[in-house]
Amino acid sequence: MAVAPTIADEILRQALGAAEAALDDGDYAASVHHSVDAYQRLIELRPDMIVDRVVRGRLGGQSMAAPRPWPSDHGVRFSMEDGGKPLLIFAKEHFTLSEAATYFEYTLDMVLRAQKTPAS
């Protein structure tokens, strides 16, 4: 799946392309780092895309299966203390294929949702 043509923002396209290439090459840590870079860029551009754990439906009537603010806190933790700037904090440096693919797919999904949804 070559993501590059589907992403409008150049920086997001490059970061997700690099994440995908690293994933394909088996460099899971690099893939996670690129996915984190892309997600941080996305939430800088579109803070409305940070999924609220309590309020559902901001992304078009999502059910309880709606996306979380970040898919897992085990390797990279999402933090937004007291309404401050959102941070992604690395808890480790080695990642599995499953972890890297999860972070990549989540970030890609959120970027594509942002492209389809006007900013609020």
XYZ file of C-alpha atoms in Angstrom:
120
model
C 0.000 0.000 0.000
C 1.788 3.142 -1.156
C 0.291 5.938 0.935
C 2.110 8.846 -0.698
C -0.437 9.681 -3.411
C -3.362 9.786 -0.984
C -1.908 12.327 1.481
C -2.325 16.021 0.618
C 0.113 17.562 3.137
C 3.731 17.136 1.983
C 5.209 16.667 5.474
C 2.537 14.112 6.420
C 3.037 12.328 3.097
C 6.805 12.099 3.649
C 6.517 10.947 7.269
C 3.910 8.284 6.499
C 5.808 7.181 3.396
C 8.938 6.780 5.538
C 6.939 4.913 8.207
C 5.565 2.543 5.598
C 8.982 1.972 4.004
C 10.564 1.268 7.400
C 7.736 -1.126 8.220
C 8.307 -2.947 4.919
C 12.058 -3.077 5.646
C 11.538 -4.535 9.117
C 12.844 -1.441 10.910
C 9.942 -1.253 13.342
C 11.445 1.372 15.654
C 12.022 3.746 12.723
C 8.492 3.104 11.507
C 7.065 4.014 14.921
C 9.186 7.179 15.073
C 7.935 8.271 11.626
C 4.327 7.489 12.587
C 4.726 9.573 15.750
C 6.201 12.432 13.687
C 3.205 12.260 11.342
C 0.677 12.168 14.190
C 2.334 15.129 15.907
C 2.162 17.060 12.625
C -1.500 16.115 12.211
C -2.507 17.328 15.667
C -0.538 20.551 15.180
C -2.468 21.209 11.971
C -5.773 19.820 13.217
C -6.057 19.730 17.013
C -9.731 18.892 16.498
C -8.587 15.438 15.332
C -7.467 14.483 18.841
C -10.105 11.965 19.783
C -11.763 12.660 23.112
C -12.118 9.498 25.206
C -15.388 10.670 26.722
C -17.159 12.564 23.957
C -18.013 10.343 21.002
C -19.274 11.423 17.629
C -16.862 14.244 16.851
C -15.692 12.351 13.787
C -19.108 11.845 12.271
C -21.248 9.718 14.547
C -18.665 7.192 15.670
C -19.827 4.388 17.928
C -18.134 3.115 21.086
C -15.636 1.509 18.693
C -14.472 5.007 17.713
C -10.744 5.677 17.579
C -8.899 6.399 20.802
C -6.569 9.401 21.218
C -3.659 7.036 20.526
C -3.847 3.280 19.948
C -1.577 2.069 22.766
C 0.224 3.445 25.792
C 2.631 0.514 26.044
C 5.401 1.787 23.773
C 4.434 5.390 23.088
C 2.165 7.191 25.520
C -0.223 10.020 24.593
C -0.368 12.743 27.231
C -2.382 15.920 27.406
C -2.162 17.090 30.975
C -4.731 19.673 32.104
C -5.477 20.843 28.588
C -1.800 21.459 27.836
C 0.032 20.710 24.633
C -0.412 17.091 23.541
C 2.727 14.991 23.821
C 3.724 11.552 22.621
C 6.277 10.080 25.004
C 8.395 7.056 24.113
C 8.474 4.408 26.834
C 10.779 2.096 24.892
C 12.889 1.972 21.740
C 12.277 -1.559 20.446
C 8.983 -2.384 18.758
C 7.384 -5.434 17.189
C 5.814 -5.652 13.741
C 2.380 -5.616 15.346
C 3.105 -2.446 17.332
C 4.632 -0.624 14.369
C 1.776 -1.618 12.074
C -0.792 -0.511 14.659
C 0.770 2.946 15.075
C 1.153 3.333 11.295
C -2.404 2.255 10.485
C -3.897 4.417 13.234
C -1.989 7.501 12.073
C -2.824 6.883 8.419
C -6.506 6.453 9.296
C -6.567 9.698 11.288
C -4.799 11.625 8.490
C -7.305 10.331 5.925
C -10.205 11.209 8.263
C -8.800 14.725 8.626
C -8.677 15.124 4.855
C -12.352 14.141 4.572
C -13.566 16.195 7.551
C -13.561 20.004 7.619
C -11.785 21.569 10.578
C -14.116 22.494 13.402
